[in-house]
Amino acid sequence: MSKYWSQIIQALKPYVPGEQPKDNCFIKLNTNENPYPPSPKVIDAISKETDASLRRYPDPNCEALKQAIAEYYSVKKGNVFVGNGSDEVLALSFISFFKQRQPILFPDISYSFYEVYCRIFEIQNIRVPLTAALNISLADYAQPNGGIIFPNPNAPTGKLLLLDSIEKLLKQNDRSVVIVDEAYIDFGGDTAIALIDKYPNLLVAQTFSKSRSLAGLRVGAALGSEELIEGLERAKNSFNSYPLDRLAIAGAVEAIRDEAYFQSTCKKVMETRERTVAALSKMGFSIVPSRANFVFIRPKGIQARELYTRLKDEKILVRYFDKPRIDEYLRVTIGTDADMQTFIEKTAQIVAAA
């Protein structure tokens, strides 16, 4: 610990991302990346941007990308905000809306970056327990708060909250901002973007890292009322006027436009997910129903930590969370059919030898 650090940094427990091996010998099923490459149109658009114009700053307002997103979701451009990955979008959202007198609410089993944001921005918070079945209970959010945030589908469980439930939550919390973090919505859920015209307190965050295969470009977005978007723009322009570079803007625009490719890769991931669930169920594993590009599984015949370690020895990376209530589970990203077949075969061998 350095004597030069601020008190906040000294006390901070940073977010720990999934392992990123330096070589390519691993099957990576630990960071929820898309197993399929970006659309060829994305690669072509990025290539065309690699010219002398890189000496110039990019468009600080990312007008082309905002317009593409607005057209895709049938909203106004003023309803769209973009940033350097959804993590930056969420961080700016915490600054913009959650510095309130009342604590914010989010699930106790959820995206662990929320807790980090609260610490670094000194935001009061209450972690609302999921039910024994790992569901969000709406009744538990009927309490005074300075805002609400949750992923939908939730992470790491993969469970989906339906739109009618989200609407009930918005109605009972009309005095605070409700952020729905939709990083995985395209793998089996309906986006809450359809509700933003009706509920000015709703902000929907999305990412291009998962369903659009652009984790390496770092592109995120938020959609909401013009009032909320203006708040985000004020925060962004006080922090980083140029959040997206030219290559990211060009690639993201084409990722939005190539609908056929997007639908094709999402469909493949969902089909592989269901085959994986069926195979693991036959092995006696418990699987949390998932609408994401991952499954949350409880092994049978071996402890989760041991299976994680043994799979790593076999050059297969999955995610283990050494935390109360979920330390008996592993989160497994859905890879290609070949990836998942290898994962299933190796898992079966490990369990049989345990």
C-alpha positions as a LaTeX table, in Angstrom:
\begin{tabular}{lrrr}
\hline
Residue & $x$ (\AA) & $y$ (\AA) & $z$ (\AA) \\
\hline
Met1 & 0.00 & 0.00 & 0.00 \\
Ser2 & 1.46 & 3.31 & $-1.08$ \\
Lys3 & 1.60 & 6.36 & 1.14 \\
Tyr4 & 0.65 & 8.41 & $-1.91$ \\
Trp5 & $-2.71$ & 6.72 & $-2.43$ \\
Ser6 & $-5.91$ & 8.49 & $-1.42$ \\
Gln7 & $-7.99$ & 6.99 & 1.36 \\
Ile8 & $-10.57$ & 5.79 & $-1.16$ \\
Ile9 & $-7.97$ & 3.91 & $-3.21$ \\
Gln10 & $-6.39$ & 2.45 & $-0.09$ \\
Ala11 & $-9.73$ & 0.97 & 0.97 \\
Leu12 & $-10.79$ & $-0.10$ & $-2.52$ \\
Lys13 & $-11.21$ & $-3.74$ & $-3.55$ \\
Pro14 & $-11.04$ & $-3.52$ & $-7.37$ \\
Tyr15 & $-13.14$ & $-5.59$ & $-9.72$ \\
Val16 & $-11.34$ & $-8.78$ & $-10.77$ \\
Pro17 & $-11.95$ & $-9.73$ & $-14.43$ \\
Gly18 & $-11.84$ & $-13.28$ & $-15.73$ \\
Glu19 & $-8.47$ & $-14.76$ & $-16.56$ \\
Gln20 & $-7.02$ & $-13.72$ & $-19.92$ \\
Pro21 & $-4.28$ & $-16.24$ & $-20.81$ \\
Lys22 & $-1.35$ & $-14.99$ & $-22.86$ \\
Asp23 & $-1.35$ & $-17.99$ & $-25.19$ \\
Asn24 & $-4.10$ & $-19.56$ & $-27.29$ \\
Cys25 & $-3.93$ & $-23.07$ & $-25.91$ \\
Phe26 & $-7.00$ & $-22.61$ & $-23.67$ \\
Ile27 & $-10.66$ & $-23.05$ & $-24.47$ \\
Lys28 & $-11.96$ & $-19.79$ & $-22.96$ \\
Leu29 & $-15.34$ & $-20.28$ & $-21.36$ \\
Asn30 & $-14.79$ & $-17.77$ & $-18.55$ \\
Thr31 & $-15.41$ & $-14.22$ & $-19.79$ \\
Asn32 & $-18.70$ & $-14.45$ & $-21.74$ \\
Glu33 & $-17.09$ & $-13.45$ & $-25.02$ \\
Asn34 & $-18.84$ & $-14.39$ & $-28.23$ \\
Pro35 & $-17.27$ & $-17.52$ & $-29.77$ \\
Tyr36 & $-17.93$ & $-16.17$ & $-33.27$ \\
Pro37 & $-16.02$ & $-13.34$ & $-34.97$ \\
Pro38 & $-17.55$ & $-9.95$ & $-35.81$ \\
Ser39 & $-19.46$ & $-9.52$ & $-39.04$ \\
Pro40 & $-17.15$ & $-9.33$ & $-42.09$ \\
Lys41 & $-18.75$ & $-5.94$ & $-42.75$ \\
Val42 & $-17.40$ & $-4.75$ & $-39.40$ \\
Ile43 & $-13.86$ & $-5.80$ & $-40.30$ \\
Asp44 & $-14.15$ & $-4.08$ & $-43.67$ \\
Ala45 & $-15.42$ & $-0.84$ & $-42.14$ \\
Ile46 & $-12.59$ & $-0.78$ & $-39.60$ \\
Ser47 & $-10.01$ & $-1.42$ & $-42.32$ \\
Lys48 & $-11.29$ & 1.55 & $-44.31$ \\
Glu49 & $-10.76$ & 3.81 & $-41.29$ \\
Thr50 & $-7.07$ & 2.94 & $-40.93$ \\
Asp51 & $-5.76$ & 5.83 & $-42.97$ \\
Ala52 & $-4.27$ & 9.28 & $-42.42$ \\
Ser53 & $-7.47$ & 10.48 & $-40.71$ \\
Leu54 & $-6.34$ & 8.71 & $-37.55$ \\
Arg55 & $-4.26$ & 11.80 & $-36.79$ \\
Arg56 & $-7.56$ & 13.62 & $-36.16$ \\
Tyr57 & $-9.76$ & 13.29 & $-33.08$ \\
Pro58 & $-12.91$ & 11.24 & $-33.59$ \\
Asp59 & $-16.40$ & 12.72 & $-33.47$ \\
Pro60 & $-16.87$ & 13.55 & $-29.76$ \\
Asn61 & $-20.62$ & 13.03 & $-30.05$ \\
Cys62 & $-20.44$ & 9.78 & $-32.06$ \\
Glu63 & $-23.33$ & 11.01 & $-34.19$ \\
Ala64 & $-23.20$ & 8.19 & $-36.75$ \\
Leu65 & $-23.35$ & 5.49 & $-34.09$ \\
Lys66 & $-26.10$ & 7.22 & $-32.12$ \\
Gln67 & $-28.13$ & 7.54 & $-35.30$ \\
Ala68 & $-27.65$ & 3.86 & $-36.17$ \\
Ile69 & $-28.72$ & 2.77 & $-32.67$ \\
Ala70 & $-31.71$ & 5.14 & $-32.70$ \\
Glu71 & $-32.91$ & 3.79 & $-36.04$ \\
Tyr72 & $-32.44$ & 0.19 & $-34.92$ \\
Tyr73 & $-34.55$ & 0.62 & $-31.78$ \\
Ser74 & $-37.00$ & 3.15 & $-33.29$ \\
Val75 & $-36.17$ & 5.92 & $-30.83$ \\
Lys76 & $-34.84$ & 9.45 & $-31.18$ \\
Lys77 & $-31.11$ & 10.14 & $-31.36$ \\
Gly78 & $-31.58$ & 12.20 & $-28.20$ \\
Asn79 & $-32.53$ & 8.97 & $-26.40$ \\
Val80 & $-29.09$ & 7.43 & $-27.05$ \\
Phe81 & $-25.79$ & 7.72 & $-25.20$ \\
Val82 & $-22.59$ & 5.86 & $-26.10$ \\
Gly83 & $-19.38$ & 5.21 & $-24.20$ \\
Asn84 & $-16.18$ & 3.20 & $-23.99$ \\
Gly85 & $-17.82$ & $-0.11$ & $-23.18$ \\
Ser86 & $-20.89$ & $-0.53$ & $-20.98$ \\
Asp87 & $-18.62$ & $-0.37$ & $-17.92$ \\
Glu88 & $-17.86$ & 3.28 & $-18.64$ \\
Val89 & $-21.52$ & 3.92 & $-19.39$ \\
Leu90 & $-22.46$ & 2.39 & $-16.03$ \\
Ala91 & $-19.75$ & 4.30 & $-14.17$ \\
Leu92 & $-21.02$ & 7.59 & $-15.59$ \\
Ser93 & $-24.57$ & 6.53 & $-14.71$ \\
Phe94 & $-23.58$ & 5.98 & $-11.08$ \\
Ile95 & $-22.06$ & 9.48 & $-10.98$ \\
Ser96 & $-25.01$ & 11.05 & $-12.77$ \\
Phe97 & $-27.94$ & 9.47 & $-10.92$ \\
Phe98 & $-26.91$ & 7.55 & $-7.80$ \\
Lys99 & $-25.21$ & 10.18 & $-5.62$ \\
Gln100 & $-28.38$ & 10.56 & $-3.55$ \\
Arg101 & $-29.36$ & 10.84 & 0.11 \\
Gln102 & $-30.94$ & 7.39 & 0.05 \\
Pro103 & $-28.92$ & 4.21 & $-0.68$ \\
Ile104 & $-29.22$ & 2.54 & $-4.04$ \\
Leu105 & $-30.45$ & $-1.05$ & $-4.35$ \\
Phe106 & $-29.03$ & $-3.96$ & $-6.32$ \\
Pro107 & $-29.04$ & $-7.77$ & $-5.97$ \\
Asp108 & $-26.57$ & $-9.41$ & $-3.60$ \\
Ile109 & $-25.68$ & $-11.88$ & $-6.35$ \\
Ser110 & $-25.03$ & $-9.74$ & $-9.40$ \\
Tyr111 & $-22.37$ & $-7.96$ & $-11.43$ \\
Ser112 & $-19.64$ & $-7.28$ & $-8.87$ \\
Phe113 & $-18.60$ & $-3.99$ & $-10.52$ \\
Tyr114 & $-21.68$ & $-2.33$ & $-8.96$ \\
Glu115 & $-20.17$ & $-2.66$ & $-5.50$ \\
Val116 & $-16.83$ & $-1.30$ & $-6.75$ \\
Tyr117 & $-18.54$ & 1.76 & $-8.27$ \\
Cys118 & $-20.29$ & 2.42 & $-4.97$ \\
Arg119 & $-16.99$ & 2.34 & $-3.10$ \\
Ile120 & $-15.03$ & 4.56 & $-5.45$ \\
Phe121 & $-17.86$ & 7.10 & $-5.85$ \\
Glu122 & $-18.84$ & 6.84 & $-2.15$ \\
Ile123 & $-22.44$ & 5.85 & $-2.86$ \\
Gln124 & $-24.57$ & 4.31 & $-0.13$ \\
Asn125 & $-26.01$ & 0.96 & $-1.15$ \\
Ile126 & $-28.08$ & $-1.98$ & 0.01 \\
Arg127 & $-27.48$ & $-5.38$ & $-1.52$ \\
Val128 & $-30.90$ & $-6.99$ & $-1.75$ \\
Pro129 & $-30.75$ & $-10.80$ & $-1.37$ \\
Leu130 & $-32.01$ & $-12.96$ & $-4.20$ \\
Thr131 & $-34.50$ & $-15.62$ & $-3.20$ \\
Ala132 & $-33.38$ & $-19.19$ & $-2.43$ \\
Ala133 & $-34.14$ & $-19.96$ & $-6.09$ \\
Leu134 & $-31.85$ & $-17.07$ & $-7.13$ \\
Asn135 & $-34.73$ & $-14.86$ & $-8.30$ \\
Ile136 & $-35.16$ & $-11.10$ & $-7.91$ \\
Ser137 & $-38.12$ & $-10.48$ & $-5.60$ \\
Leu138 & $-39.92$ & $-7.26$ & $-6.54$ \\
Ala139 & $-41.38$ & $-6.93$ & $-3.04$ \\
Asp140 & $-37.88$ & $-6.51$ & $-1.63$ \\
Tyr141 & $-37.38$ & $-3.36$ & $-3.72$ \\
Ala142 & $-40.43$ & $-1.63$ & $-2.28$ \\
Gln143 & $-38.34$ & 0.48 & 0.09 \\
Pro144 & $-36.94$ & 4.03 & 0.03 \\
Asn145 & $-33.98$ & 4.22 & $-2.33$ \\
Gly146 & $-31.77$ & 6.55 & $-4.36$ \\
Gly147 & $-31.86$ & 4.28 & $-7.40$ \\
Ile148 & $-31.99$ & 0.66 & $-8.53$ \\
Ile149 & $-29.72$ & $-1.30$ & $-10.85$ \\
Phe150 & $-29.69$ & $-4.95$ & $-11.90$ \\
Pro151 & $-28.55$ & $-6.98$ & $-14.90$ \\
Asn152 & $-31.25$ & $-8.60$ & $-17.02$ \\
Pro153 & $-30.57$ & $-11.45$ & $-17.53$ \\
Asn154 & $-28.81$ & $-11.40$ & $-14.18$ \\
Ala155 & $-25.15$ & $-12.30$ & $-13.89$ \\
Pro156 & $-23.82$ & $-14.77$ & $-12.99$ \\
Thr157 & $-27.14$ & $-16.64$ & $-12.73$ \\
Gly158 & $-28.50$ & $-16.01$ & $-16.24$ \\
Lys159 & $-32.06$ & $-15.62$ & $-14.93$ \\
Leu160 & $-34.40$ & $-13.27$ & $-16.78$ \\
Leu161 & $-36.89$ & $-10.80$ & $-15.30$ \\
Leu162 & $-39.85$ & $-10.38$ & $-17.67$ \\
Leu163 & $-40.93$ & $-6.96$ & $-18.92$ \\
Asp164 & $-44.16$ & $-6.90$ & $-16.94$ \\
Ser165 & $-42.13$ & $-7.32$ & $-13.74$ \\
Ile166 & $-39.75$ & $-4.54$ & $-14.79$ \\
Glu167 & $-42.74$ & $-2.31$ & $-15.44$ \\
Lys168 & $-44.08$ & $-2.98$ & $-11.93$ \\
Leu169 & $-40.67$ & $-2.06$ & $-10.53$ \\
Leu170 & $-40.67$ & 1.19 & $-12.49$ \\
Lys171 & $-44.15$ & 2.10 & $-11.27$ \\
Gln172 & $-43.31$ & 1.53 & $-7.61$ \\
Asn173 & $-40.02$ & 3.48 & $-7.90$ \\
Asp174 & $-41.04$ & 6.46 & $-10.01$ \\
Arg175 & $-38.99$ & 8.91 & $-7.92$ \\
Ser176 & $-35.63$ & 7.23 & $-8.59$ \\
Val177 & $-33.69$ & 6.05 & $-11.64$ \\
Val178 & $-33.94$ & 2.36 & $-12.47$ \\
Ile179 & $-31.08$ & 1.03 & $-14.60$ \\
Val180 & $-31.57$ & $-2.25$ & $-16.44$ \\
Asp181 & $-28.18$ & $-3.61$ & $-17.47$ \\
Glu182 & $-28.87$ & $-5.63$ & $-20.62$ \\
Ala183 & $-25.44$ & $-7.02$ & $-21.45$ \\
Tyr184 & $-26.95$ & $-10.44$ & $-22.28$ \\
Ile185 & $-30.49$ & $-9.59$ & $-23.39$ \\
Asp186 & $-30.00$ & $-10.68$ & $-27.01$ \\
Phe187 & $-29.59$ & $-14.34$ & $-26.04$ \\
Gly188 & $-33.21$ & $-14.96$ & $-25.11$ \\
Gly189 & $-34.94$ & $-11.92$ & $-23.61$ \\
Asp190 & $-36.92$ & $-8.85$ & $-24.67$ \\
Thr191 & $-35.25$ & $-5.49$ & $-24.22$ \\
Ala192 & $-36.80$ & $-2.92$ & $-21.89$ \\
Ile193 & $-36.04$ & $-0.19$ & $-24.44$ \\
Ala194 & $-39.69$ & $-0.38$ & $-25.49$ \\
Leu195 & $-40.60$ & 1.13 & $-22.09$ \\
Ile196 & $-38.41$ & 4.26 & $-22.15$ \\
Asp197 & $-41.11$ & 6.49 & $-23.69$ \\
Lys198 & $-43.50$ & 5.51 & $-20.90$ \\
Tyr199 & $-41.09$ & 5.69 & $-17.96$ \\
Pro200 & $-38.73$ & 8.70 & $-17.84$ \\
Asn201 & $-36.86$ & 7.14 & $-14.90$ \\
Leu202 & $-35.76$ & 4.08 & $-16.93$ \\
Leu203 & $-32.23$ & 3.79 & $-18.31$ \\
Val204 & $-31.28$ & 0.72 & $-20.34$ \\
Ala205 & $-27.56$ & $-0.09$ & $-20.67$ \\
Gln206 & $-26.26$ & $-2.33$ & $-23.44$ \\
Thr207 & $-22.92$ & $-3.53$ & $-24.74$ \\
Phe208 & $-21.49$ & $-4.51$ & $-28.11$ \\
Ser209 & $-19.07$ & $-6.92$ & $-26.42$ \\
Lys210 & $-21.32$ & $-9.99$ & $-26.23$ \\
Ser211 & $-23.95$ & $-10.51$ & $-28.89$ \\
Arg212 & $-22.18$ & $-8.30$ & $-31.45$ \\
Ser213 & $-18.71$ & $-9.85$ & $-30.95$ \\
Leu214 & $-16.91$ & $-6.55$ & $-30.30$ \\
Ala215 & $-15.38$ & $-7.04$ & $-26.83$ \\
Gly216 & $-12.05$ & $-5.88$ & $-28.27$ \\
Leu217 & $-13.43$ & $-2.52$ & $-29.43$ \\
Arg218 & $-15.08$ & $-1.45$ & $-26.13$ \\
Val219 & $-18.43$ & $-0.02$ & $-27.18$ \\
Gly220 & $-21.37$ & 0.49 & $-24.85$ \\
Ala221 & $-24.65$ & 2.38 & $-25.01$ \\
Ala222 & $-27.48$ & 3.61 & $-22.84$ \\
Leu223 & $-31.02$ & 4.42 & $-23.92$ \\
Gly224 & $-33.50$ & 6.48 & $-21.92$ \\
Ser225 & $-35.40$ & 9.74 & $-21.72$ \\
Glu226 & $-33.70$ & 12.82 & $-23.11$ \\
Glu227 & $-33.47$ & 14.12 & $-19.53$ \\
Leu228 & $-31.40$ & 11.11 & $-18.43$ \\
Ile229 & $-29.26$ & 11.17 & $-21.56$ \\
Glu230 & $-28.48$ & 14.86 & $-21.01$ \\
Gly231 & $-27.28$ & 13.99 & $-17.50$ \\
Leu232 & $-24.96$ & 11.34 & $-18.92$ \\
Glu233 & $-23.63$ & 13.75 & $-21.54$ \\
Arg234 & $-22.83$ & 16.30 & $-18.82$ \\
Ala235 & $-20.90$ & 13.66 & $-16.87$ \\
Lys236 & $-19.10$ & 12.37 & $-19.96$ \\
Asn237 & $-18.03$ & 15.83 & $-21.10$ \\
Ser238 & $-16.60$ & 16.47 & $-17.64$ \\
Phe239 & $-14.59$ & 13.26 & $-17.81$ \\
Asn240 & $-13.71$ & 12.19 & $-21.37$ \\
Ser241 & $-14.87$ & 14.13 & $-24.42$ \\
Tyr242 & $-13.75$ & 11.43 & $-26.87$ \\
Pro243 & $-14.88$ & 8.06 & $-25.43$ \\
Leu244 & $-14.90$ & 6.16 & $-28.74$ \\
Asp245 & $-12.19$ & 6.15 & $-31.39$ \\
Arg246 & $-12.77$ & 6.20 & $-35.15$ \\
Leu247 & $-12.33$ & 2.44 & $-35.53$ \\
Ala248 & $-14.79$ & 1.64 & $-32.76$ \\
Ile249 & $-17.44$ & 3.97 & $-34.17$ \\
Ala250 & $-17.11$ & 2.56 & $-37.70$ \\
Gly251 & $-17.16$ & $-1.05$ & $-36.51$ \\
Ala252 & $-20.11$ & $-0.57$ & $-34.18$ \\
Val253 & $-22.21$ & 1.11 & $-36.88$ \\
Glu254 & $-21.77$ & $-1.88$ & $-39.18$ \\
Ala255 & $-22.41$ & $-4.32$ & $-36.32$ \\
Ile256 & $-25.81$ & $-2.66$ & $-35.84$ \\
Arg257 & $-26.58$ & $-2.66$ & $-39.56$ \\
Asp258 & $-25.73$ & $-6.30$ & $-40.27$ \\
Glu259 & $-28.88$ & $-7.72$ & $-38.72$ \\
Ala260 & $-28.72$ & $-11.07$ & $-40.51$ \\
Tyr261 & $-25.26$ & $-11.86$ & $-39.14$ \\
Phe262 & $-26.25$ & $-10.73$ & $-35.66$ \\
Gln263 & $-29.34$ & $-12.93$ & $-35.59$ \\
Ser264 & $-27.38$ & $-15.88$ & $-36.97$ \\
Thr265 & $-24.68$ & $-15.82$ & $-34.27$ \\
Cys266 & $-27.19$ & $-15.29$ & $-31.45$ \\
Lys267 & $-29.22$ & $-18.24$ & $-32.69$ \\
Lys268 & $-26.15$ & $-20.48$ & $-32.80$ \\
Val269 & $-25.16$ & $-19.55$ & $-29.24$ \\
Met270 & $-28.68$ & $-20.22$ & $-27.92$ \\
Glu271 & $-28.90$ & $-23.59$ & $-29.66$ \\
Thr272 & $-25.51$ & $-24.63$ & $-28.30$ \\
Arg273 & $-26.57$ & $-23.47$ & $-24.84$ \\
Glu274 & $-29.60$ & $-25.77$ & $-24.88$ \\
Arg275 & $-27.54$ & $-28.75$ & $-26.04$ \\
Thr276 & $-25.02$ & $-28.05$ & $-23.27$ \\
Val277 & $-27.76$ & $-27.85$ & $-20.65$ \\
Ala278 & $-29.20$ & $-31.17$ & $-21.83$ \\
Ala279 & $-25.80$ & $-32.89$ & $-21.65$ \\
Leu280 & $-24.99$ & $-31.54$ & $-18.18$ \\
Ser281 & $-28.46$ & $-32.44$ & $-16.92$ \\
Lys282 & $-27.87$ & $-36.05$ & $-17.95$ \\
Met283 & $-24.74$ & $-35.98$ & $-15.79$ \\
Gly284 & $-26.87$ & $-34.98$ & $-12.80$ \\
Phe285 & $-25.71$ & $-31.35$ & $-12.66$ \\
Ser286 & $-28.10$ & $-28.64$ & $-11.46$ \\
Ile287 & $-28.41$ & $-25.83$ & $-14.01$ \\
Val288 & $-29.99$ & $-22.45$ & $-13.36$ \\
Pro289 & $-32.37$ & $-21.61$ & $-16.25$ \\
Ser290 & $-30.40$ & $-19.21$ & $-18.47$ \\
Arg291 & $-31.34$ & $-16.61$ & $-21.07$ \\
Ala292 & $-27.73$ & $-15.48$ & $-21.43$ \\
Asn293 & $-24.66$ & $-16.71$ & $-23.32$ \\
Phe294 & $-23.54$ & $-18.66$ & $-20.27$ \\
Val295 & $-24.90$ & $-21.24$ & $-17.84$ \\
Phe296 & $-24.62$ & $-21.31$ & $-14.06$ \\
Ile297 & $-24.11$ & $-24.88$ & $-12.98$ \\
Arg298 & $-23.78$ & $-26.85$ & $-9.74$ \\
Pro299 & $-21.71$ & $-30.00$ & $-10.33$ \\
Lys300 & $-22.66$ & $-33.42$ & $-8.98$ \\
Gly301 & $-20.02$ & $-35.74$ & $-7.56$ \\
Ile302 & $-17.32$ & $-33.07$ & $-7.28$ \\
Gln303 & $-16.93$ & $-29.67$ & $-5.64$ \\
Ala304 & $-17.15$ & $-26.65$ & $-7.94$ \\
Arg305 & $-13.72$ & $-25.37$ & $-6.96$ \\
Glu306 & $-12.16$ & $-28.77$ & $-7.67$ \\
Leu307 & $-13.86$ & $-29.05$ & $-11.06$ \\
Tyr308 & $-12.69$ & $-25.52$ & $-11.93$ \\
Thr309 & $-9.09$ & $-26.46$ & $-11.09$ \\
Arg310 & $-9.21$ & $-29.77$ & $-12.92$ \\
Leu311 & $-10.69$ & $-28.17$ & $-16.04$ \\
Lys312 & $-7.96$ & $-25.55$ & $-15.98$ \\
Asp313 & $-5.41$ & $-28.38$ & $-15.92$ \\
Glu314 & $-7.12$ & $-29.62$ & $-19.09$ \\
Lys315 & $-6.73$ & $-26.15$ & $-20.67$ \\
Ile316 & $-10.39$ & $-25.21$ & $-20.23$ \\
Leu317 & $-11.17$ & $-21.98$ & $-18.39$ \\
Val318 & $-14.50$ & $-21.46$ & $-16.62$ \\
Arg319 & $-15.41$ & $-18.94$ & $-13.87$ \\
Tyr320 & $-15.50$ & $-19.81$ & $-10.18$ \\
Phe321 & $-16.73$ & $-17.28$ & $-7.62$ \\
Asp322 & $-15.47$ & $-17.91$ & $-4.11$ \\
Lys323 & $-18.39$ & $-16.09$ & $-2.51$ \\
Pro324 & $-21.18$ & $-17.04$ & $-0.11$ \\
Arg325 & $-24.28$ & $-18.63$ & $-1.68$ \\
Ile326 & $-22.62$ & $-19.27$ & $-5.04$ \\
Asp327 & $-19.38$ & $-21.07$ & $-4.14$ \\
Glu328 & $-20.96$ & $-24.37$ & $-5.17$ \\
Tyr329 & $-21.49$ & $-23.12$ & $-8.75$ \\
Leu330 & $-19.46$ & $-22.51$ & $-11.89$ \\
Arg331 & $-20.30$ & $-20.04$ & $-14.62$ \\
Val332 & $-19.61$ & $-21.48$ & $-18.06$ \\
Thr333 & $-19.63$ & $-19.30$ & $-21.17$ \\
Ile334 & $-21.18$ & $-20.90$ & $-24.24$ \\
Gly335 & $-18.52$ & $-21.47$ & $-26.89$ \\
Thr336 & $-18.71$ & $-23.14$ & $-30.28$ \\
Asp337 & $-20.19$ & $-26.62$ & $-30.58$ \\
Ala338 & $-16.65$ & $-28.03$ & $-30.67$ \\
Asp339 & $-15.66$ & $-26.07$ & $-27.55$ \\
Met340 & $-18.68$ & $-27.28$ & $-25.62$ \\
Gln341 & $-18.27$ & $-30.86$ & $-26.72$ \\
Thr342 & $-14.71$ & $-30.85$ & $-25.41$ \\
Phe343 & $-15.89$ & $-29.22$ & $-22.17$ \\
Ile344 & $-18.62$ & $-31.85$ & $-21.70$ \\
Glu345 & $-16.29$ & $-34.77$ & $-22.43$ \\
Lys346 & $-13.55$ & $-33.52$ & $-20.12$ \\
Thr347 & $-16.07$ & $-32.73$ & $-17.37$ \\
Ala348 & $-17.51$ & $-36.22$ & $-17.59$ \\
Gln349 & $-14.04$ & $-37.75$ & $-17.33$ \\
Ile350 & $-13.13$ & $-35.61$ & $-14.33$ \\
Val351 & $-16.37$ & $-36.40$ & $-12.49$ \\
Ala352 & $-15.99$ & $-40.12$ & $-13.20$ \\
Ala353 & $-12.48$ & $-40.09$ & $-11.72$ \\
Ala354 & $-13.43$ & $-38.04$ & $-8.66$ \\
\hline
\end{tabular}
